[in-house]
mmCIF file of C-alpha atoms in Angstrom:
data_model
loop_
_atom_site.group_PDB
_atom_site.id
_atom_site.type_symbol
_atom_site.label_atom_id
_atom_site.label_comp_id
_atom_site.label_asym_id
_atom_site.label_seq_id
_atom_site.Cartn_x
_atom_site.Cartn_y
_atom_site.Cartn_z
ATOM 1 C CA MET A 237 0.303 -0.034 -0.220
ATOM 2 C CA THR A 238 2.912 2.004 1.060
ATOM 3 C CA HIS A 239 4.630 1.582 -2.214
ATOM 4 C CA SER A 240 1.433 2.089 -4.393
ATOM 5 C CA LEU A 241 1.077 5.716 -2.343
ATOM 6 C CA ARG A 242 4.704 6.620 -3.473
ATOM 7 C CA PHE A 243 4.203 5.373 -7.166
ATOM 8 C CA ILE A 244 0.474 7.970 -7.420
ATOM 9 C CA ALA A 245 2.654 10.316 -5.540
ATOM 10 C CA SER A 246 5.444 10.697 -8.334
ATOM 11 C CA LEU A 247 3.084 10.421 -10.900
ATOM 12 C CA LEU A 248 1.480 13.199 -10.057
ATOM 13 C CA VAL A 249 4.780 15.526 -9.291
ATOM 14 C CA PHE A 250 6.321 14.466 -12.611
ATOM 15 C CA ALA A 251 2.781 15.371 -14.701
ATOM 16 C CA VAL A 252 2.826 18.527 -12.443
ATOM 17 C CA ALA A 253 5.754 19.118 -13.449
ATOM 18 C CA GLY A 254 5.310 18.694 -17.124
ATOM 19 C CA PHE A 255 2.401 20.859 -16.601
ATOM 20 C CA ALA A 256 4.793 24.280 -15.549
ATOM 21 C CA ASN A 257 7.727 22.977 -18.033
ATOM 22 C CA ALA A 258 5.367 23.366 -20.848
ATOM 23 C CA ALA A 259 3.121 26.731 -18.847
ATOM 24 C CA ASP A 260 2.602 29.552 -21.005
ATOM 25 C CA VAL A 261 4.753 32.281 -20.461
ATOM 26 C CA THR A 262 4.049 36.475 -21.509
ATOM 27 C CA ASP A 263 6.907 38.734 -22.172
ATOM 28 C CA GLU A 264 5.598 42.581 -22.560
ATOM 29 C CA LEU A 265 7.711 44.577 -24.708
ATOM 30 C CA THR A 266 7.534 48.471 -23.549
ATOM 31 C CA TYR A 267 10.660 50.612 -24.368
ATOM 32 C CA THR A 268 11.584 50.891 -20.519
ATOM 33 C CA ALA A 269 11.212 46.597 -21.089
ATOM 34 C CA LEU A 270 13.986 46.956 -23.923
ATOM 35 C CA GLY A 271 16.131 49.515 -22.251
ATOM 36 C CA LEU A 272 15.537 52.558 -25.052
ATOM 37 C CA ASP A 273 16.562 55.631 -24.012
ATOM 38 C CA ALA A 274 13.901 58.146 -22.702
ATOM 39 C CA THR A 275 15.873 61.147 -23.181
ATOM 40 C CA THR A 276 16.214 61.053 -26.968
ATOM 41 C CA ASN A 277 14.561 59.973 -29.870
ATOM 42 C CA GLY A 278 17.139 58.780 -32.168
ATOM 43 C CA TYR A 279 17.360 55.336 -32.873
ATOM 44 C CA ALA A 280 19.741 53.260 -31.113
ATOM 45 C CA SER A 281 20.833 49.333 -30.751
ATOM 46 C CA PHE A 282 20.055 47.226 -28.105
ATOM 47 C CA SER A 283 20.418 43.108 -27.400
ATOM 48 C CA GLY A 284 20.816 40.549 -24.096
ATOM 49 C CA LYS A 285 16.950 42.262 -22.971
ATOM 50 C CA THR A 286 15.106 39.515 -21.082
ATOM 51 C CA ILE A 287 11.920 39.903 -19.487
ATOM 52 C CA THR A 288 9.973 36.750 -17.868
ATOM 53 C CA SER A 289 10.611 34.117 -20.123
ATOM 54 C CA SER A 290 13.523 32.597 -21.376
ATOM 55 C CA ALA A 291 13.656 34.822 -24.837
ATOM 56 C CA VAL A 292 16.410 37.134 -25.124
ATOM 57 C CA TYR A 293 15.607 40.369 -27.243
ATOM 58 C CA ALA A 294 17.777 42.542 -29.870
ATOM 59 C CA GLY A 295 16.945 45.256 -32.058
ATOM 60 C CA ASN A 296 17.444 48.840 -33.457
ATOM 61 C CA ALA A 297 14.329 51.710 -32.025
ATOM 62 C CA SER A 298 13.804 54.649 -30.670
ATOM 63 C CA SER A 299 11.978 55.907 -27.807
ATOM 64 C CA GLY A 300 10.192 58.595 -28.933
ATOM 65 C CA THR A 301 11.830 60.465 -25.847
ATOM 66 C CA GLY A 302 10.240 57.860 -23.510
ATOM 67 C CA GLN A 303 6.302 57.717 -24.686
ATOM 68 C CA TYR A 304 6.598 54.441 -27.108
ATOM 69 C CA ILE A 305 8.634 51.997 -28.847
ATOM 70 C CA GLN A 306 9.131 53.357 -32.389
ATOM 71 C CA LEU A 307 10.179 51.312 -35.416
ATOM 72 C CA ARG A 308 11.109 52.976 -39.108
ATOM 73 C CA THR A 309 11.424 51.417 -42.458
ATOM 74 C CA THR A 310 14.441 53.746 -43.799
ATOM 75 C CA ASN A 311 17.722 52.054 -43.114
ATOM 76 C CA SER A 312 16.363 48.627 -43.266
ATOM 77 C CA ASN A 313 18.052 47.912 -40.003
ATOM 78 C CA ALA A 314 15.209 48.910 -37.242
ATOM 79 C CA GLY A 315 13.218 46.183 -35.383
ATOM 80 C CA ILE A 316 12.635 43.532 -32.680
ATOM 81 C CA ILE A 317 14.674 39.879 -32.868
ATOM 82 C CA THR A 318 15.083 37.472 -30.616
ATOM 83 C CA THR A 319 18.963 35.862 -30.385
ATOM 84 C CA ALA A 320 17.617 33.268 -27.933
ATOM 85 C CA SER A 321 14.184 31.400 -27.598
ATOM 86 C CA GLY A 322 11.350 31.424 -25.066
ATOM 87 C CA GLY A 323 9.436 28.168 -26.101
ATOM 88 C CA THR A 324 6.947 27.925 -29.225
ATOM 89 C CA VAL A 325 5.539 31.098 -29.882
ATOM 90 C CA LYS A 326 1.528 31.369 -29.322
ATOM 91 C CA SER A 327 0.313 35.135 -29.859
ATOM 92 C CA ILE A 328 1.699 38.102 -30.346
ATOM 93 C CA THR A 329 -0.489 41.245 -29.645
ATOM 94 C CA VAL A 330 0.740 44.814 -30.318
ATOM 95 C CA THR A 331 -0.796 48.089 -28.661
ATOM 96 C CA PHE A 332 -0.673 50.583 -30.842
ATOM 97 C CA ASN A 333 -0.152 54.404 -29.485
ATOM 98 C CA SER A 334 -2.728 56.887 -30.841
ATOM 99 C CA SER A 335 0.373 58.507 -32.959
ATOM 100 C CA THR A 336 0.751 56.084 -35.804
ATOM 101 C CA THR A 337 -0.782 56.804 -38.650
ATOM 102 C CA ASP A 338 -3.800 54.850 -40.115
ATOM 103 C CA ALA A 339 -2.841 51.795 -42.019
ATOM 104 C CA ARG A 340 0.932 51.957 -41.071
ATOM 105 C CA GLN A 341 1.196 48.204 -40.451
ATOM 106 C CA LEU A 342 3.687 45.641 -38.299
ATOM 107 C CA ASP A 343 4.978 42.106 -40.194
ATOM 108 C CA ALA A 344 5.569 39.257 -37.448
ATOM 109 C CA TYR A 345 8.063 36.378 -38.812
ATOM 110 C CA GLY A 346 9.056 33.460 -37.475
ATOM 111 C CA SER A 347 11.712 30.964 -37.595
ATOM 112 C CA THR A 348 13.243 28.299 -35.798
ATOM 113 C CA SER A 349 16.823 29.415 -35.923
ATOM 114 C CA ALA A 350 17.808 32.162 -34.092
ATOM 115 C CA TYR A 351 18.358 35.986 -35.497
ATOM 116 C CA SER A 352 21.667 38.060 -34.986
ATOM 117 C CA SER A 353 20.165 41.277 -36.149
ATOM 118 C CA ALA A 354 17.068 43.493 -36.945
ATOM 119 C CA ALA A 355 18.751 43.914 -40.472
ATOM 120 C CA ASP A 356 17.617 39.588 -40.941
ATOM 121 C CA LEU A 357 14.255 40.913 -41.051
ATOM 122 C CA TYR A 358 14.432 43.023 -44.313
ATOM 123 C CA SER A 359 16.319 39.912 -46.209
ATOM 124 C CA PRO A 360 14.250 36.677 -47.489
ATOM 125 C CA THR A 361 16.512 34.477 -46.996
ATOM 126 C CA THR A 362 16.925 35.574 -43.436
ATOM 127 C CA GLN A 363 13.561 36.761 -42.440
ATOM 128 C CA GLY A 364 11.763 33.504 -41.716
ATOM 129 C CA THR A 365 8.166 33.152 -42.235
ATOM 130 C CA LEU A 366 5.687 35.833 -42.380
ATOM 131 C CA ILE A 367 3.523 34.425 -39.701
ATOM 132 C CA GLY A 368 0.985 37.214 -39.209
ATOM 133 C CA SER A 369 0.453 41.323 -39.855
ATOM 134 C CA ALA A 370 -0.987 43.662 -37.606
ATOM 135 C CA ILE A 371 -2.327 47.035 -39.143
ATOM 136 C CA SER A 372 -3.427 49.928 -37.411
ATOM 137 C CA LYS A 373 -6.891 51.063 -38.356
ATOM 138 C CA THR A 374 -7.561 53.839 -36.714
ATOM 139 C CA GLY A 375 -4.126 54.589 -34.693
ATOM 140 C CA ASP A 376 -5.471 53.033 -31.439
ATOM 141 C CA GLU A 377 -6.330 49.655 -31.223
ATOM 142 C CA THR A 378 -4.729 46.374 -29.747
ATOM 143 C CA VAL A 379 -4.249 43.611 -32.426
ATOM 144 C CA THR A 380 -2.982 39.923 -31.910
ATOM 145 C CA ILE A 381 -1.311 38.455 -34.716
ATOM 146 C CA THR A 382 -1.985 33.978 -33.761
ATOM 147 C CA PRO A 383 0.700 31.743 -35.737
ATOM 148 C CA THR A 384 -0.354 28.400 -37.462
ATOM 149 C CA GLY A 385 3.102 26.944 -37.659
ATOM 150 C CA THR A 386 5.802 26.145 -34.673
ATOM 151 C CA TYR A 387 8.203 28.832 -34.603
ATOM 152 C CA THR A 388 10.489 29.448 -31.864
ATOM 153 C CA TYR A 389 11.729 32.814 -32.821
ATOM 154 C CA ILE A 390 10.819 35.804 -34.050
ATOM 155 C CA GLY A 391 11.019 39.184 -35.747
ATOM 156 C CA LEU A 392 8.547 42.224 -35.378
ATOM 157 C CA ARG A 393 9.833 45.130 -38.260
ATOM 158 C CA SER A 394 7.587 47.995 -39.872
ATOM 159 C CA THR A 395 6.743 48.024 -43.504
ATOM 160 C CA SER A 396 5.372 51.114 -44.127
ATOM 161 C CA GLY A 397 6.843 53.898 -42.060
ATOM 162 C CA ALA A 398 7.251 55.031 -38.695
ATOM 163 C CA LEU A 399 5.085 52.984 -36.339
ATOM 164 C CA TYR A 400 4.428 54.343 -32.316
ATOM 165 C CA ILE A 401 3.528 51.528 -30.604
ATOM 166 C CA ASP A 402 2.762 50.982 -26.271
ATOM 167 C CA LYS A 403 3.561 47.740 -26.147
ATOM 168 C CA ILE A 404 3.614 44.011 -27.399
ATOM 169 C CA ASP A 405 3.208 41.264 -25.355
ATOM 170 C CA ILE A 406 4.016 37.733 -26.712
ATOM 171 C CA VAL A 407 2.911 34.553 -25.359
ATOM 172 C CA TRP A 408 5.110 31.651 -25.391
ATOM 173 C CA ASN A 409 4.810 27.837 -24.906
ATOM 174 C CA SER A 410 7.868 26.682 -22.649
ATOM 175 C CA ASP A 411 7.673 23.199 -24.356
ATOM 176 C CA ALA A 412 9.817 23.202 -27.498
ATOM 177 C CA SER A 413 11.295 19.335 -27.310
ATOM 178 C CA ASN A 414 9.994 18.211 -30.032
ATOM 179 C CA VAL A 415 10.403 21.430 -32.501
ATOM 180 C CA VAL A 416 12.645 20.714 -35.382
ATOM 181 C CA ALA A 417 14.463 23.498 -37.078
ATOM 182 C CA GLN A 418 13.351 25.169 -40.369
ATOM 183 C CA PRO A 419 15.087 24.597 -43.223
ATOM 184 C CA LYS A 420 16.920 27.619 -44.683
ATOM 185 C CA ILE A 421 16.797 28.551 -48.343
ATOM 186 C CA THR A 422 19.441 30.712 -50.155
ATOM 187 C CA GLY A 423 19.716 31.825 -53.645
ATOM 188 C CA THR A 424 20.143 34.999 -55.305
ATOM 189 C CA ASN A 425 16.794 37.191 -54.831
ATOM 190 C CA PRO A 426 15.760 38.859 -57.327
ATOM 191 C CA PHE A 427 17.755 37.722 -60.294
ATOM 192 C CA VAL A 428 18.119 38.149 -63.516
ATOM 193 C CA GLY A 429 18.696 34.691 -65.819
ATOM 194 C CA THR A 430 18.659 31.945 -63.801
ATOM 195 C CA THR A 431 19.502 31.843 -59.689
ATOM 196 C CA ASP A 432 20.978 28.778 -58.208
ATOM 197 C CA VAL A 433 18.704 27.438 -55.172
ATOM 198 C CA THR A 434 20.329 26.285 -52.081
ATOM 199 C CA LEU A 435 18.564 24.537 -49.210
ATOM 200 C CA SER A 436 19.657 23.669 -45.423
ATOM 201 C CA ALA A 437 19.226 22.216 -42.282
ATOM 202 C CA ASP A 438 20.123 20.167 -39.129
ATOM 203 C CA ALA A 439 22.404 17.304 -40.003
ATOM 204 C CA ASN A 440 20.498 14.593 -38.801
ATOM 205 C CA SER A 441 17.315 16.219 -40.973
ATOM 206 C CA THR A 442 15.579 15.142 -44.228
ATOM 207 C CA ILE A 443 14.862 18.205 -46.601
ATOM 208 C CA TYR A 444 12.014 17.932 -48.668
ATOM 209 C CA TYR A 445 10.220 20.988 -51.031
ATOM 210 C CA THR A 446 8.129 21.840 -53.426
ATOM 211 C CA THR A 447 8.275 24.560 -56.392
ATOM 212 C CA ASP A 448 4.644 24.768 -57.164
ATOM 213 C CA GLY A 449 3.321 26.930 -54.551
ATOM 214 C CA THR A 450 1.982 23.478 -52.449
ATOM 215 C CA ASP A 451 3.345 23.030 -48.445
ATOM 216 C CA PRO A 452 5.442 19.263 -48.404
ATOM 217 C CA SER A 453 5.272 16.831 -46.668
ATOM 218 C CA ALA A 454 7.286 13.808 -46.654
ATOM 219 C CA ALA A 455 5.108 12.352 -48.773
ATOM 220 C CA THR A 456 4.417 14.750 -51.504
ATOM 221 C CA GLY A 457 7.450 16.919 -51.533
ATOM 222 C CA THR A 458 11.028 16.143 -53.506
ATOM 223 C CA GLU A 459 14.007 15.246 -50.880
ATOM 224 C CA TYR A 460 16.770 17.587 -51.611
ATOM 225 C CA SER A 461 19.936 16.215 -52.153
ATOM 226 C CA LYS A 462 21.996 19.086 -53.892
ATOM 227 C CA PRO A 463 21.320 23.062 -55.090
ATOM 228 C CA PHE A 464 18.668 23.201 -58.534
ATOM 229 C CA SER A 465 18.183 26.348 -60.717
ATOM 230 C CA LEU A 466 15.852 28.433 -61.319
ATOM 231 C CA SER A 467 15.092 30.218 -64.525
ATOM 232 C CA ALA A 468 11.005 31.740 -63.726
ATOM 233 C CA SER A 469 9.603 33.521 -60.796
ATOM 234 C CA THR A 470 8.583 30.665 -58.442
ATOM 235 C CA THR A 471 7.855 29.859 -54.965
ATOM 236 C CA VAL A 472 10.317 27.715 -53.014
ATOM 237 C CA LYS A 473 8.755 25.799 -49.532
ATOM 238 C CA ALA A 474 10.656 23.587 -47.631
ATOM 239 C CA ILE A 475 10.532 21.569 -44.309
ATOM 240 C CA ALA A 476 12.739 20.231 -42.166
ATOM 241 C CA VAL A 477 11.959 16.126 -41.025
ATOM 242 C CA SER A 478 13.622 14.339 -38.396
ATOM 243 C CA GLY A 479 12.115 11.332 -37.015
ATOM 244 C CA THR A 480 8.281 11.255 -36.576
ATOM 245 C CA ASN A 481 8.706 15.083 -36.274
ATOM 246 C CA SER A 482 8.438 17.877 -39.151
ATOM 247 C CA SER A 483 9.374 21.381 -39.264
ATOM 248 C CA ALA A 484 7.216 24.640 -39.610
ATOM 249 C CA VAL A 485 7.311 25.330 -43.922
ATOM 250 C CA THR A 486 10.314 27.580 -44.604
ATOM 251 C CA SER A 487 8.798 29.987 -47.774
ATOM 252 C CA VAL A 488 10.827 31.828 -50.140
ATOM 253 C CA TYR A 489 9.644 33.549 -53.400
ATOM 254 C CA PHE A 490 12.497 34.089 -55.501
ATOM 255 C CA LEU A 491 11.472 37.123 -58.300
ATOM 256 C CA LYS A 492 12.628 37.452 -62.004
ATOM 257 C CA THR A 493 13.505 40.674 -63.113
ATOM 258 C CA ALA A 494 15.321 41.951 -66.209
ATOM 259 C CA HIS A 495 17.616 44.539 -64.553
ATOM 260 C CA THR A 496 19.514 44.092 -61.499
ATOM 261 C CA GLY A 497 18.379 47.044 -59.699
ATOM 262 C CA THR A 498 22.218 48.360 -59.493
ATOM 263 C CA ALA A 499 23.408 52.023 -60.300
ATOM 264 C CA THR A 500 24.898 50.823 -64.013
ATOM 265 C CA ASP A 501 21.153 48.275 -64.912
ATOM 266 C CA PRO A 502 18.770 50.129 -62.955
ATOM 267 C CA PHE A 503 15.210 48.274 -62.248
ATOM 268 C CA THR A 504 12.348 49.715 -64.244
ATOM 269 C CA ILE A 505 9.774 51.522 -61.780
ATOM 270 C CA ALA A 506 7.400 48.664 -62.518
ATOM 271 C CA GLU A 507 10.603 46.286 -61.266
ATOM 272 C CA ALA A 508 10.577 48.789 -58.090
ATOM 273 C CA ARG A 509 7.127 47.527 -57.443
ATOM 274 C CA ASP A 510 7.309 43.897 -57.956
ATOM 275 C CA VAL A 511 10.203 43.896 -55.211
ATOM 276 C CA VAL A 512 8.867 46.039 -52.841
ATOM 277 C CA ASP A 513 5.178 43.904 -53.176
ATOM 278 C CA ASN A 514 6.971 40.811 -52.739
ATOM 279 C CA LYS A 515 9.696 41.910 -50.425
ATOM 280 C CA VAL A 516 12.895 41.315 -51.615
ATOM 281 C CA ALA A 517 13.922 45.058 -52.224
ATOM 282 C CA PRO A 518 17.799 45.112 -51.597
ATOM 283 C CA ALA A 519 18.793 47.281 -48.786
ATOM 284 C CA THR A 520 19.713 49.980 -51.691
ATOM 285 C CA SER A 521 17.855 49.722 -55.008
ATOM 286 C CA TYR A 522 18.384 52.157 -58.448
ATOM 287 C CA VAL A 523 15.762 53.051 -60.436
ATOM 288 C CA ALA A 524 15.326 54.944 -63.784
ATOM 289 C CA GLY A 525 12.828 57.120 -64.391
ATOM 290 C CA THR A 526 11.835 60.557 -66.022
ATOM 291 C CA ILE A 527 10.524 63.296 -63.464
ATOM 292 C CA TYR A 528 6.777 64.267 -64.044
ATOM 293 C CA LYS A 529 5.998 66.395 -60.801
ATOM 294 C CA ILE A 530 8.317 68.234 -57.892
ATOM 295 C CA ALA A 531 6.274 68.146 -54.800
ATOM 296 C CA SER A 532 9.032 70.459 -52.746
ATOM 297 C CA SER A 533 8.826 74.180 -53.511
ATOM 298 C CA SER A 534 11.921 76.170 -54.125
ATOM 299 C CA ASP A 535 12.180 77.620 -51.092
ATOM 300 C CA ASP A 536 12.317 74.226 -49.258
ATOM 301 C CA ILE A 537 14.306 72.648 -51.508
ATOM 302 C CA LEU A 538 17.215 75.138 -50.888
ATOM 303 C CA LYS A 539 16.437 75.116 -46.985
ATOM 304 C CA TYR A 540 16.590 71.253 -46.595
ATOM 305 C CA GLY A 541 19.087 70.661 -49.504
ATOM 306 C CA ASN A 542 16.650 68.130 -50.728
ATOM 307 C CA ALA A 543 13.057 67.450 -52.465
ATOM 308 C CA ASN A 544 9.748 65.149 -52.945
ATOM 309 C CA TYR A 545 9.342 64.523 -56.497
ATOM 310 C CA TRP A 546 7.503 62.123 -58.430
ATOM 311 C CA ILE A 547 9.419 59.783 -61.840
ATOM 312 C CA GLN A 548 7.699 57.666 -63.918
ATOM 313 C CA THR A 549 8.459 54.965 -66.983
ATOM 314 C CA GLU A 550 7.446 56.979 -70.490
ATOM 315 C CA GLY A 551 4.149 55.819 -71.891
ATOM 316 C CA THR A 552 2.863 53.735 -68.465
ATOM 317 C CA LYS A 553 1.176 54.696 -65.349
ATOM 318 C CA ASP A 554 3.959 53.441 -63.118
ATOM 319 C CA THR A 555 5.145 55.921 -60.876
ATOM 320 C CA LEU A 556 7.412 56.207 -58.202
ATOM 321 C CA GLU A 557 7.319 58.931 -55.304
ATOM 322 C CA VAL A 558 10.960 59.905 -54.452
ATOM 323 C CA TYR A 559 11.443 61.125 -50.791
ATOM 324 C CA ARG A 560 13.628 63.804 -49.805
ATOM 325 C CA GLY A 561 15.690 63.423 -53.101
ATOM 326 C CA THR A 562 19.080 64.311 -52.995
ATOM 327 C CA GLY A 563 21.701 65.380 -55.722
ATOM 328 C CA MET A 564 24.476 63.472 -57.389
ATOM 329 C CA GLY A 565 26.220 61.325 -55.168
ATOM 330 C CA GLY A 566 23.762 61.982 -51.783
ATOM 331 C CA ARG A 567 25.102 65.734 -52.336
ATOM 332 C CA LYS A 568 22.714 68.441 -51.047
ATOM 333 C CA ILE A 569 20.639 69.787 -53.989
ATOM 334 C CA THR A 570 21.730 73.734 -54.075
ATOM 335 C CA ASP A 571 19.796 75.163 -56.811
ATOM 336 C CA PRO A 572 16.088 74.153 -57.572
ATOM 337 C CA ALA A 573 16.856 73.773 -61.679
ATOM 338 C CA GLN A 574 19.042 71.266 -60.306
ATOM 339 C CA LEU A 575 15.838 69.210 -60.628
ATOM 340 C CA ALA A 576 13.447 69.778 -63.625
ATOM 341 C CA VAL A 577 9.997 68.304 -64.960
ATOM 342 C CA GLY A 578 11.329 65.647 -68.294
ATOM 343 C CA ASP A 579 15.004 64.705 -66.408
ATOM 344 C CA ASN A 580 15.461 61.368 -66.681
ATOM 345 C CA VAL A 581 17.104 60.141 -63.856
ATOM 346 C CA VAL A 582 18.891 57.148 -61.901
ATOM 347 C CA VAL A 583 18.174 57.504 -58.188
ATOM 348 C CA GLY A 584 19.349 54.792 -55.740
ATOM 349 C CA GLY A 585 17.902 54.472 -52.079
ATOM 350 C CA SER A 586 15.490 52.350 -49.992
ATOM 351 C CA LEU A 587 12.403 51.138 -51.620
ATOM 352 C CA SER A 588 9.136 50.387 -49.813
ATOM 353 C CA LEU A 589 5.314 51.085 -49.434
ATOM 354 C CA TYR A 590 4.364 54.326 -47.577
ATOM 355 C CA SER A 591 0.952 54.836 -47.025
ATOM 356 C CA ASN A 592 -0.391 52.906 -50.265
ATOM 357 C CA PHE A 593 2.577 54.806 -52.161
ATOM 358 C CA TYR A 594 5.682 53.619 -53.863
ATOM 359 C CA GLU A 595 8.429 55.225 -52.705
ATOM 360 C CA ILE A 596 12.579 55.582 -52.644
ATOM 361 C CA ALA A 597 13.276 57.254 -49.595
ATOM 362 C CA ASN A 598 16.637 59.591 -49.629
ATOM 363 C CA GLY A 599 17.219 58.836 -53.029
ATOM 364 C CA SER A 600 20.180 59.936 -54.142
ATOM 365 C CA MET A 601 20.982 60.662 -57.294
ATOM 366 C CA TYR A 602 23.211 58.718 -59.964
ATOM 367 C CA SER A 603 22.638 60.371 -63.069
ATOM 368 C CA THR A 604 20.853 62.721 -64.796
ATOM 369 C CA SER A 605 19.917 64.340 -67.706
ATOM 370 C CA ASN A 606 19.631 67.900 -66.128
ATOM 371 C CA ALA A 607 21.666 70.464 -67.459
ATOM 372 C CA VAL A 608 22.315 72.637 -65.185
ATOM 373 C CA VAL A 609 23.662 69.710 -62.699
ATOM 374 C CA ASN A 610 25.934 68.686 -65.777
ATOM 375 C CA ASP A 611 26.539 71.942 -66.707
ATOM 376 C CA ILE A 612 25.740 71.617 -70.191
ATOM 377 C CA SER A 613 24.218 74.888 -72.120
ATOM 378 C CA ASP A 614 23.165 73.331 -75.954
ATOM 379 C CA ILE A 615 22.189 69.222 -75.979
ATOM 380 C CA LYS A 616 22.474 68.306 -79.462
ATOM 381 C CA ALA A 617 22.886 64.859 -81.116
ATOM 382 C CA GLU A 618 26.288 63.563 -81.340
ATOM 383 C CA LYS A 619 27.288 63.318 -84.894
ATOM 384 C CA ASP A 620 30.736 63.351 -84.615
ATOM 385 C CA GLY A 621 33.656 60.819 -84.075
ATOM 386 C CA ASP A 622 32.891 57.128 -84.108
ATOM 387 C CA GLU A 623 29.199 56.329 -83.825
ATOM 388 C CA ASN A 624 30.251 52.898 -82.341
ATOM 389 C CA ALA A 625 32.520 54.767 -79.714
ATOM 390 C CA PRO A 626 31.849 53.438 -75.865
ATOM 391 C CA LEU A 627 29.691 55.490 -74.085
ATOM 392 C CA TYR A 628 30.522 56.415 -70.354
ATOM 393 C CA ASN A 629 28.136 57.811 -67.617
ATOM 394 C CA LEU A 630 29.521 60.968 -65.205
ATOM 395 C CA SER A 631 31.446 58.928 -62.923
ATOM 396 C CA GLY A 632 33.730 57.359 -65.689
ATOM 397 C CA GLN A 633 31.918 53.683 -65.376
ATOM 398 C CA ARG A 634 31.509 52.395 -69.301
ATOM 399 C CA VAL A 635 27.487 52.006 -69.668
ATOM 400 C CA GLY A 636 25.470 49.977 -72.950
ATOM 401 C CA LYS A 637 23.324 52.068 -75.603
ATOM 402 C CA ASP A 638 20.149 51.502 -73.474
ATOM 403 C CA TYR A 639 21.543 54.088 -70.559
ATOM 404 C CA HIS A 640 19.407 56.817 -70.154
ATOM 405 C CA GLY A 641 20.937 60.171 -69.064
ATOM 406 C CA VAL A 642 23.804 61.927 -69.991
ATOM 407 C CA VAL A 643 26.622 60.116 -70.820
ATOM 408 C CA ILE A 644 30.449 60.975 -72.008
ATOM 409 C CA LYS A 645 31.225 59.362 -75.858
ATOM 410 C CA ASN A 646 34.148 60.668 -77.587
ATOM 411 C CA GLY A 647 35.022 62.541 -75.060
ATOM 412 C CA LYS A 648 32.253 64.859 -75.072
ATOM 413 C CA LYS A 649 28.830 65.052 -72.777
ATOM 414 C CA ILE A 650 25.736 63.975 -74.884
ATOM 415 C CA LEU A 651 22.548 63.007 -74.255
ATOM 416 C CA ASN A 652 21.629 59.702 -74.873
ATOM 417 C CA ARG A 653 17.526 59.196 -74.906
#
């Protein structure tokens, strides 16, 4: 009898301990919990922050001088991540501050691998899986995100400008004993021509993947053995399987474009909008277009040394706002005449969707056909010299015949349309 009672007591202790291990734990993230400086509204990095669970938080944010957690999209480095797990995330509840403008959005990403910095959230190869979004419809509300997969690490970032958040409540389930780490999917994205895709996971896992948009399983997916090539825009999904347990699905959309988005091979405006929509915009993207509207006044241009203006692709309805655009090489604009409607420009900066408008923030001109900038008083078609002579931009880099703007040919500046 005594032995039976002891056995039952042992079972009860084990059961209680089991339930305790699997208990839900809530972390309440505020600007004070994250250690943000309440004396300044500047952005700063933080790390090593623990609250209630075993999760460790890091990232880059502002306190708004001690009012809220402030996140932004510019600079591609603001956000909140976990570098150590608190278990399995069950829910994320975002309480917006009334200062948040309507229709601003916070995206939550999940992963079974630790994040290293908030910059991971701006790359499709490191951001993990989008598990939900919190959208501020009134500027003062609470929105809860409930993941459908199993994720042990999370990342939070703005996708539409400045967000002001009173607090973020993250509920963790501490029992993560059967969690299999998600596989990683890497490859050039966006890509021109073809890209090779590599999948990786823990050594004791088998990876299965699909390229038709469906979720893979051990029964329906292709077992991964070596890198494979894509030649068209494709969604690659993958899982890792260990024994009878499977990871959450990792999904990456690879976007094919005609241009690389570099200074010498800029995106078209349609391509720029595509990379934003598919969340694969490089940290710095270059876009070509023609100025059709200048929103800033001459006085403001002279005062701030930058301007807000719009570019478009001629013959289309594709438009892009250049926000706080500077002059050549990031220099201040010193004369309003350095911007003119009809100028063909290549602008580099951070692409995003801001208040339902596609924009390139802090756009620095790489090239322009503007006569004042290039000190050209009379632009004429080039007739002299070798018609097949190479073309160079104003930075001395050789460019192709399809390059638009002022170029150097046969030692002279000409406008190549």
